[in-house]
């Protein structure tokens, strides 16, 4: 269960989607004065080096954040980013020296950057190495009581913080899904969280891969939202063909992650309009073949 390391995937197309949604949601939620409690169930290491061994081994950032930051190809116009996408690019840039592209902030650091002094951030990470790295990275912020790190299972750990004293909360859940049980744990956690605190905003990232559980998850989350009488938003980004192929030597070629989605319950009412042009630009800039596309649905 400790094989997954997000450092291999930092800054890939899934992070572009997840973090653009995260920033747009938090910018809206922090407009109201009362304190916001923010929970991250699978926080990772918090900060990543795009020139480090892990990221360079996978090369995934090259088709994600680095592709957005690169100079346009000949004949391609410069990117005039939609506001939500520009907010994401600006925040990533704030972690690098002028023009630099070496540091990538994970969700914990993106969240902390957007929070106000009276907001609170609870970070959960069970992986022993990543948890230690996360604690060390957070310590550099001198954030005091604003940020707390827990080496615990986030699926269970968040319960003690719902409902929060301020009655305002945002939760991000993005496990590795390397274990099939993660899919059912996500739905169980969201169902329990809605019972504990029905008005919180709950955001779930998931991979779109050839696995029944992956396709069932957004349907189950939609059912939970509908039964609870809550609004929902579902955004997906596909960058390439997802099927297994065979090369000339008969070897099966796996495509890597072709797509991912973000499902939110009680999303900010401004989110759908903010994401629509941003998603179109992600498809245009990050698409790797003719199958690249996006979807954006909402209800409730």
mmCIF file of C-alpha atoms in Angstrom:
data_model
loop_
_atom_site.group_PDB
_atom_site.id
_atom_site.type_symbol
_atom_site.label_atom_id
_atom_site.label_comp_id
_atom_site.label_asym_id
_atom_site.label_seq_id
_atom_site.Cartn_x
_atom_site.Cartn_y
_atom_site.Cartn_z
ATOM 1 C CA UNK A 1 0.000 0.000 0.000
ATOM 2 C CA UNK A 2 3.023 2.288 0.234
ATOM 3 C CA UNK A 3 4.196 1.806 -3.357
ATOM 4 C CA UNK A 4 2.496 4.950 -4.698
ATOM 5 C CA UNK A 5 4.562 8.146 -4.709
ATOM 6 C CA UNK A 6 3.001 11.269 -6.183
ATOM 7 C CA UNK A 7 6.460 12.632 -6.973
ATOM 8 C CA UNK A 8 6.408 10.463 -10.107
ATOM 9 C CA UNK A 9 3.227 12.189 -11.286
ATOM 10 C CA UNK A 10 3.622 15.775 -10.027
ATOM 11 C CA UNK A 11 2.570 18.372 -12.572
ATOM 12 C CA UNK A 12 0.950 15.906 -14.993
ATOM 13 C CA UNK A 13 -2.323 16.599 -16.822
ATOM 14 C CA UNK A 14 -4.336 15.212 -13.893
ATOM 15 C CA UNK A 15 -2.660 17.709 -11.555
ATOM 16 C CA UNK A 16 -3.471 20.511 -13.995
ATOM 17 C CA UNK A 17 -7.160 19.618 -13.789
ATOM 18 C CA UNK A 18 -7.202 18.933 -10.049
ATOM 19 C CA UNK A 19 -5.306 22.047 -9.039
ATOM 20 C CA UNK A 20 -7.162 24.386 -11.399
ATOM 21 C CA UNK A 21 -10.428 23.205 -9.831
ATOM 22 C CA UNK A 22 -8.946 23.418 -6.330
ATOM 23 C CA UNK A 23 -7.772 27.015 -6.762
ATOM 24 C CA UNK A 24 -11.026 28.206 -8.338
ATOM 25 C CA UNK A 25 -13.069 26.624 -5.536
ATOM 26 C CA UNK A 26 -10.931 27.977 -2.700
ATOM 27 C CA UNK A 27 -10.765 31.483 -4.169
ATOM 28 C CA UNK A 28 -14.540 31.609 -3.988
ATOM 29 C CA UNK A 29 -14.853 29.986 -0.554
ATOM 30 C CA UNK A 30 -12.362 32.398 1.019
ATOM 31 C CA UNK A 31 -14.362 35.431 -0.107
ATOM 32 C CA UNK A 32 -16.683 35.028 2.882
ATOM 33 C CA UNK A 33 -15.336 36.266 6.224
ATOM 34 C CA UNK A 34 -15.982 33.245 8.497
ATOM 35 C CA UNK A 35 -13.087 30.821 8.915
ATOM 36 C CA UNK A 36 -12.769 27.901 6.502
ATOM 37 C CA UNK A 37 -11.631 24.437 7.610
ATOM 38 C CA UNK A 38 -9.750 22.662 4.800
ATOM 39 C CA UNK A 39 -9.046 18.922 4.902
ATOM 40 C CA UNK A 40 -6.725 16.959 2.579
ATOM 41 C CA UNK A 41 -7.134 13.193 2.995
ATOM 42 C CA UNK A 42 -4.050 12.138 0.984
ATOM 43 C CA UNK A 43 -1.662 15.065 1.130
ATOM 44 C CA UNK A 44 1.537 13.536 -0.279
ATOM 45 C CA UNK A 45 4.854 15.302 0.254
ATOM 46 C CA UNK A 46 3.489 18.801 -0.379
ATOM 47 C CA UNK A 47 6.285 20.079 -2.643
ATOM 48 C CA UNK A 48 7.970 18.398 -5.606
ATOM 49 C CA UNK A 49 11.021 18.933 -7.796
ATOM 50 C CA UNK A 50 10.272 18.645 -11.491
ATOM 51 C CA UNK A 51 14.005 18.206 -12.113
ATOM 52 C CA UNK A 52 14.260 15.461 -9.465
ATOM 53 C CA UNK A 53 14.761 11.755 -10.041
ATOM 54 C CA UNK A 54 11.122 10.803 -9.581
ATOM 55 C CA UNK A 55 9.621 13.386 -11.938
ATOM 56 C CA UNK A 56 12.311 12.915 -14.561
ATOM 57 C CA UNK A 57 11.837 9.139 -14.466
ATOM 58 C CA UNK A 58 8.180 9.417 -15.435
ATOM 59 C CA UNK A 59 8.406 12.567 -17.550
ATOM 60 C CA UNK A 60 4.699 13.191 -16.920
ATOM 61 C CA UNK A 61 5.095 16.899 -16.167
ATOM 62 C CA UNK A 62 6.319 17.397 -19.739
ATOM 63 C CA UNK A 63 2.772 16.694 -20.932
ATOM 64 C CA UNK A 64 1.201 18.721 -18.128
ATOM 65 C CA UNK A 65 2.357 21.920 -16.462
ATOM 66 C CA UNK A 66 5.580 22.173 -18.496
ATOM 67 C CA UNK A 67 3.602 22.001 -21.736
ATOM 68 C CA UNK A 68 1.444 24.906 -20.597
ATOM 69 C CA UNK A 69 4.513 26.931 -19.629
ATOM 70 C CA UNK A 70 6.470 26.154 -22.820
ATOM 71 C CA UNK A 71 6.788 28.579 -25.697
ATOM 72 C CA UNK A 72 4.125 27.899 -28.356
ATOM 73 C CA UNK A 73 5.064 25.664 -31.255
ATOM 74 C CA UNK A 74 5.588 27.275 -34.675
ATOM 75 C CA UNK A 75 2.259 28.458 -36.022
ATOM 76 C CA UNK A 76 0.574 28.124 -32.651
ATOM 77 C CA UNK A 77 -0.550 31.379 -30.995
ATOM 78 C CA UNK A 78 0.654 32.233 -27.485
ATOM 79 C CA UNK A 79 -1.606 30.973 -24.730
ATOM 80 C CA UNK A 80 -3.945 33.659 -23.444
ATOM 81 C CA UNK A 81 -5.187 31.652 -20.523
ATOM 82 C CA UNK A 82 -8.725 31.680 -19.204
ATOM 83 C CA UNK A 83 -8.842 33.310 -15.738
ATOM 84 C CA UNK A 84 -9.106 30.007 -13.812
ATOM 85 C CA UNK A 85 -6.208 28.484 -15.744
ATOM 86 C CA UNK A 86 -4.162 31.673 -15.370
ATOM 87 C CA UNK A 87 -4.712 31.609 -11.614
ATOM 88 C CA UNK A 88 -3.246 28.095 -11.600
ATOM 89 C CA UNK A 89 -0.244 29.088 -13.728
ATOM 90 C CA UNK A 90 0.392 32.160 -11.568
ATOM 91 C CA UNK A 91 0.294 30.151 -8.353
ATOM 92 C CA UNK A 92 2.752 27.560 -9.678
ATOM 93 C CA UNK A 93 5.007 30.388 -10.884
ATOM 94 C CA UNK A 94 4.981 31.906 -7.390
ATOM 95 C CA UNK A 95 6.953 28.890 -6.127
ATOM 96 C CA UNK A 96 9.707 29.419 -8.687
ATOM 97 C CA UNK A 97 12.251 32.130 -9.300
ATOM 98 C CA UNK A 98 11.501 34.295 -12.338
ATOM 99 C CA UNK A 99 11.019 32.009 -15.311
ATOM 100 C CA UNK A 100 11.897 28.891 -13.315
ATOM 101 C CA UNK A 101 10.079 25.595 -13.755
ATOM 102 C CA UNK A 102 11.698 23.339 -11.168
ATOM 103 C CA UNK A 103 9.330 23.421 -8.182
ATOM 104 C CA UNK A 104 5.772 22.152 -8.260
ATOM 105 C CA UNK A 105 3.406 22.747 -5.322
ATOM 106 C CA UNK A 106 1.170 19.869 -4.323
ATOM 107 C CA UNK A 107 -2.326 20.395 -2.969
ATOM 108 C CA UNK A 108 -1.191 21.197 0.620
ATOM 109 C CA UNK A 109 0.945 24.118 -0.483
ATOM 110 C CA UNK A 110 -1.627 25.371 -2.960
ATOM 111 C CA UNK A 111 -4.234 25.335 -0.204
ATOM 112 C CA UNK A 112 -2.004 27.041 2.341
ATOM 113 C CA UNK A 113 -1.124 29.755 -0.173
ATOM 114 C CA UNK A 114 -4.796 30.629 -0.598
ATOM 115 C CA UNK A 115 -5.924 30.491 3.019
ATOM 116 C CA UNK A 116 -6.226 33.420 5.394
ATOM 117 C CA UNK A 117 -4.727 33.601 8.872
ATOM 118 C CA UNK A 118 -7.914 32.457 10.604
ATOM 119 C CA UNK A 119 -8.509 29.489 8.267
ATOM 120 C CA UNK A 120 -7.271 26.030 9.264
ATOM 121 C CA UNK A 121 -5.658 23.275 7.173
ATOM 122 C CA UNK A 122 -5.577 19.608 8.232
ATOM 123 C CA UNK A 123 -3.251 17.361 6.208
ATOM 124 C CA UNK A 124 -3.324 13.560 6.343
ATOM 125 C CA UNK A 125 -0.594 11.341 4.886
ATOM 126 C CA UNK A 126 -0.019 7.716 5.862
ATOM 127 C CA UNK A 127 3.055 6.969 3.720
ATOM 128 C CA UNK A 128 5.992 7.047 6.182
ATOM 129 C CA UNK A 129 8.455 8.796 3.861
ATOM 130 C CA UNK A 130 6.001 11.265 2.367
ATOM 131 C CA UNK A 131 4.528 12.066 5.772
ATOM 132 C CA UNK A 132 7.985 12.898 7.123
ATOM 133 C CA UNK A 133 8.782 15.008 4.059
ATOM 134 C CA UNK A 134 5.425 16.774 4.293
ATOM 135 C CA UNK A 135 6.033 17.673 7.953
ATOM 136 C CA UNK A 136 9.480 19.041 7.111
ATOM 137 C CA UNK A 137 8.152 21.054 4.168
ATOM 138 C CA UNK A 138 5.282 22.507 6.199
ATOM 139 C CA UNK A 139 7.672 23.418 9.034
ATOM 140 C CA UNK A 140 9.467 25.776 6.647
ATOM 141 C CA UNK A 141 6.288 27.844 6.334
ATOM 142 C CA UNK A 142 6.246 28.810 10.016
ATOM 143 C CA UNK A 143 2.475 28.613 9.713
ATOM 144 C CA UNK A 144 1.955 27.824 13.383
ATOM 145 C CA UNK A 145 -1.522 26.609 14.280
ATOM 146 C CA UNK A 146 -2.888 27.246 10.796
ATOM 147 C CA UNK A 147 -1.574 23.921 9.422
ATOM 148 C CA UNK A 148 -1.546 20.530 11.147
ATOM 149 C CA UNK A 149 -0.034 17.324 9.698
ATOM 150 C CA UNK A 150 -1.272 13.881 10.735
ATOM 151 C CA UNK A 151 0.364 10.565 9.878
ATOM 152 C CA UNK A 152 -3.010 8.857 9.717
ATOM 153 C CA UNK A 153 -5.448 7.282 7.318
ATOM 154 C CA UNK A 154 -7.259 10.322 5.953
ATOM 155 C CA UNK A 155 -10.419 8.335 5.219
ATOM 156 C CA UNK A 156 -10.876 7.941 8.970
ATOM 157 C CA UNK A 157 -8.919 10.911 10.300
ATOM 158 C CA UNK A 158 -11.157 13.610 8.874
ATOM 159 C CA UNK A 159 -14.128 12.475 10.975
ATOM 160 C CA UNK A 160 -12.914 14.210 14.113
ATOM 161 C CA UNK A 161 -12.925 17.568 12.319
ATOM 162 C CA UNK A 162 -16.472 17.437 10.960
ATOM 163 C CA UNK A 163 -18.417 19.527 11.570
ATOM 164 C CA UNK A 164 -15.854 22.307 12.092
ATOM 165 C CA UNK A 165 -16.478 25.042 14.681
ATOM 166 C CA UNK A 166 -16.864 27.635 11.911
ATOM 167 C CA UNK A 167 -19.489 25.500 10.112
ATOM 168 C CA UNK A 168 -17.579 25.957 6.843
ATOM 169 C CA UNK A 169 -15.400 23.224 5.330
ATOM 170 C CA UNK A 170 -13.736 22.135 2.104
ATOM 171 C CA UNK A 171 -12.435 18.577 1.727
ATOM 172 C CA UNK A 172 -10.154 17.234 -1.012
ATOM 173 C CA UNK A 173 -9.880 13.475 -1.450
ATOM 174 C CA UNK A 174 -7.406 12.122 -4.018
ATOM 175 C CA UNK A 175 -6.053 8.711 -3.012
ATOM 176 C CA UNK A 176 -3.799 6.714 -5.332
ATOM 177 C CA UNK A 177 -6.525 4.177 -6.197
ATOM 178 C CA UNK A 178 -3.773 1.573 -6.567
ATOM 179 C CA UNK A 179 -5.823 -0.529 -4.159
ATOM 180 C CA UNK A 180 -9.299 -1.298 -5.526
ATOM 181 C CA UNK A 181 -10.831 -0.771 -2.090
ATOM 182 C CA UNK A 182 -9.999 2.946 -2.342
ATOM 183 C CA UNK A 183 -13.005 3.430 -4.609
ATOM 184 C CA UNK A 184 -15.468 2.093 -2.053
ATOM 185 C CA UNK A 185 -13.647 3.900 0.764
ATOM 186 C CA UNK A 186 -14.151 7.200 -1.075
ATOM 187 C CA UNK A 187 -17.904 6.731 -1.370
ATOM 188 C CA UNK A 188 -18.181 5.567 2.248
ATOM 189 C CA UNK A 189 -16.215 8.577 3.480
ATOM 190 C CA UNK A 190 -18.269 11.061 1.444
ATOM 191 C CA UNK A 191 -21.527 9.456 2.611
ATOM 192 C CA UNK A 192 -20.414 9.660 6.250
ATOM 193 C CA UNK A 193 -19.133 13.225 5.809
ATOM 194 C CA UNK A 194 -22.473 14.370 4.422
ATOM 195 C CA UNK A 195 -24.162 12.907 7.507
ATOM 196 C CA UNK A 196 -21.703 14.663 9.818
ATOM 197 C CA UNK A 197 -21.712 17.985 7.933
ATOM 198 C CA UNK A 198 -24.168 18.265 5.069
ATOM 199 C CA UNK A 199 -23.154 21.747 3.908
ATOM 200 C CA UNK A 200 -19.424 21.138 3.437
ATOM 201 C CA UNK A 201 -17.876 21.254 -0.026
ATOM 202 C CA UNK A 202 -16.457 17.843 -0.955
ATOM 203 C CA UNK A 203 -14.078 17.407 -3.911
ATOM 204 C CA UNK A 204 -12.975 13.983 -5.190
ATOM 205 C CA UNK A 205 -10.303 13.399 -7.822
ATOM 206 C CA UNK A 206 -10.268 10.042 -9.596
ATOM 207 C CA UNK A 207 -8.497 8.406 -12.562
ATOM 208 C CA UNK A 208 -10.497 7.464 -15.645
ATOM 209 C CA UNK A 209 -9.041 4.082 -16.532
ATOM 210 C CA UNK A 210 -10.353 0.768 -17.920
ATOM 211 C CA UNK A 211 -11.584 -0.454 -14.551
ATOM 212 C CA UNK A 212 -15.266 -0.824 -13.570
ATOM 213 C CA UNK A 213 -14.716 0.845 -10.188
ATOM 214 C CA UNK A 214 -13.351 3.988 -11.853
ATOM 215 C CA UNK A 215 -16.431 4.368 -14.038
ATOM 216 C CA UNK A 216 -18.815 3.582 -11.184
ATOM 217 C CA UNK A 217 -17.336 6.151 -8.777
ATOM 218 C CA UNK A 218 -18.783 9.378 -10.270
ATOM 219 C CA UNK A 219 -22.163 7.661 -10.699
ATOM 220 C CA UNK A 220 -22.155 6.655 -7.031
ATOM 221 C CA UNK A 221 -21.121 10.153 -5.929
ATOM 222 C CA UNK A 222 -23.909 11.659 -8.025
ATOM 223 C CA UNK A 223 -26.379 9.296 -6.355
ATOM 224 C CA UNK A 224 -25.116 10.343 -2.915
ATOM 225 C CA UNK A 225 -25.516 14.025 -3.791
ATOM 226 C CA UNK A 226 -28.982 13.531 -5.259
ATOM 227 C CA UNK A 227 -30.245 11.537 -2.268
ATOM 228 C CA UNK A 228 -28.891 14.213 0.073
ATOM 229 C CA UNK A 229 -30.530 16.969 -1.987
ATOM 230 C CA UNK A 230 -27.179 18.579 -2.723
ATOM 231 C CA UNK A 231 -25.796 20.224 -5.844
ATOM 232 C CA UNK A 232 -22.898 18.590 -7.702
ATOM 233 C CA UNK A 233 -20.370 19.293 -10.443
ATOM 234 C CA UNK A 234 -18.409 16.789 -12.521
ATOM 235 C CA UNK A 235 -15.447 17.804 -14.713
ATOM 236 C CA UNK A 236 -13.283 15.428 -16.758
ATOM 237 C CA UNK A 237 -10.202 15.854 -18.927
ATOM 238 C CA UNK A 238 -9.120 13.254 -21.483
ATOM 239 C CA UNK A 239 -5.777 13.780 -23.225
ATOM 240 C CA UNK A 240 -5.352 10.588 -25.278
ATOM 241 C CA UNK A 241 -6.677 7.210 -26.401
ATOM 242 C CA UNK A 242 -7.220 4.890 -23.466
ATOM 243 C CA UNK A 243 -7.191 1.398 -24.943
ATOM 244 C CA UNK A 244 -4.303 -1.056 -24.720
ATOM 245 C CA UNK A 245 -2.416 -1.442 -27.986
ATOM 246 C CA UNK A 246 0.112 -3.926 -29.375
ATOM 247 C CA UNK A 247 3.382 -2.915 -31.037
ATOM 248 C CA UNK A 248 5.062 -4.577 -34.051
ATOM 249 C CA UNK A 249 6.788 -7.108 -31.773
ATOM 250 C CA UNK A 250 3.509 -8.164 -30.204
ATOM 251 C CA UNK A 251 4.213 -6.406 -26.900
ATOM 252 C CA UNK A 252 1.203 -4.873 -25.151
ATOM 253 C CA UNK A 253 1.602 -1.129 -24.689
ATOM 254 C CA UNK A 254 -0.148 0.548 -21.790
ATOM 255 C CA UNK A 255 -1.164 4.137 -22.477
ATOM 256 C CA UNK A 256 -0.448 5.542 -19.013
ATOM 257 C CA UNK A 257 -3.156 7.667 -17.433
ATOM 258 C CA UNK A 258 -5.375 8.880 -20.307
ATOM 259 C CA UNK A 259 -7.928 10.892 -18.336
ATOM 260 C CA UNK A 260 -9.123 11.973 -14.910
ATOM 261 C CA UNK A 261 -12.082 13.612 -13.266
ATOM 262 C CA UNK A 262 -13.082 15.903 -10.430
ATOM 263 C CA UNK A 263 -16.435 15.421 -8.726
ATOM 264 C CA UNK A 264 -17.655 18.056 -6.268
ATOM 265 C CA UNK A 265 -20.642 18.045 -3.945
ATOM 266 C CA UNK A 266 -21.874 21.495 -2.829
ATOM 267 C CA UNK A 267 -19.536 23.216 -5.344
ATOM 268 C CA UNK A 268 -19.223 27.012 -5.435
ATOM 269 C CA UNK A 269 -21.913 28.385 -7.740
ATOM 270 C CA UNK A 270 -19.248 30.219 -9.748
ATOM 271 C CA UNK A 271 -17.186 27.113 -10.504
ATOM 272 C CA UNK A 272 -18.864 25.772 -13.636
ATOM 273 C CA UNK A 273 -18.619 29.038 -15.541
ATOM 274 C CA UNK A 274 -14.984 29.445 -14.457
ATOM 275 C CA UNK A 275 -14.015 25.940 -15.576
ATOM 276 C CA UNK A 276 -15.676 25.882 -19.000
ATOM 277 C CA UNK A 277 -13.082 27.978 -20.905
ATOM 278 C CA UNK A 278 -10.214 26.573 -18.811
ATOM 279 C CA UNK A 279 -11.131 22.985 -19.750
ATOM 280 C CA UNK A 280 -11.313 23.902 -23.432
ATOM 281 C CA UNK A 281 -7.784 25.279 -23.239
ATOM 282 C CA UNK A 282 -6.524 22.173 -21.422
ATOM 283 C CA UNK A 283 -7.855 20.021 -24.266
ATOM 284 C CA UNK A 284 -6.276 22.299 -26.860
ATOM 285 C CA UNK A 285 -2.864 22.474 -25.181
ATOM 286 C CA UNK A 286 -2.556 19.119 -23.425
ATOM 287 C CA UNK A 287 -4.363 16.864 -25.880
ATOM 288 C CA UNK A 288 -2.061 14.193 -27.309
ATOM 289 C CA UNK A 289 -4.310 12.818 -30.046
ATOM 290 C CA UNK A 290 -7.718 13.243 -31.668
ATOM 291 C CA UNK A 291 -9.425 11.594 -28.692
ATOM 292 C CA UNK A 292 -8.637 14.531 -26.394
ATOM 293 C CA UNK A 293 -11.794 16.028 -24.914
ATOM 294 C CA UNK A 294 -13.435 17.299 -21.737
ATOM 295 C CA UNK A 295 -16.827 17.175 -20.076
ATOM 296 C CA UNK A 296 -18.489 19.492 -17.580
ATOM 297 C CA UNK A 297 -21.802 18.556 -16.014
ATOM 298 C CA UNK A 298 -23.717 19.725 -12.975
ATOM 299 C CA UNK A 299 -27.012 19.188 -11.211
ATOM 300 C CA UNK A 300 -28.930 19.558 -8.009
#
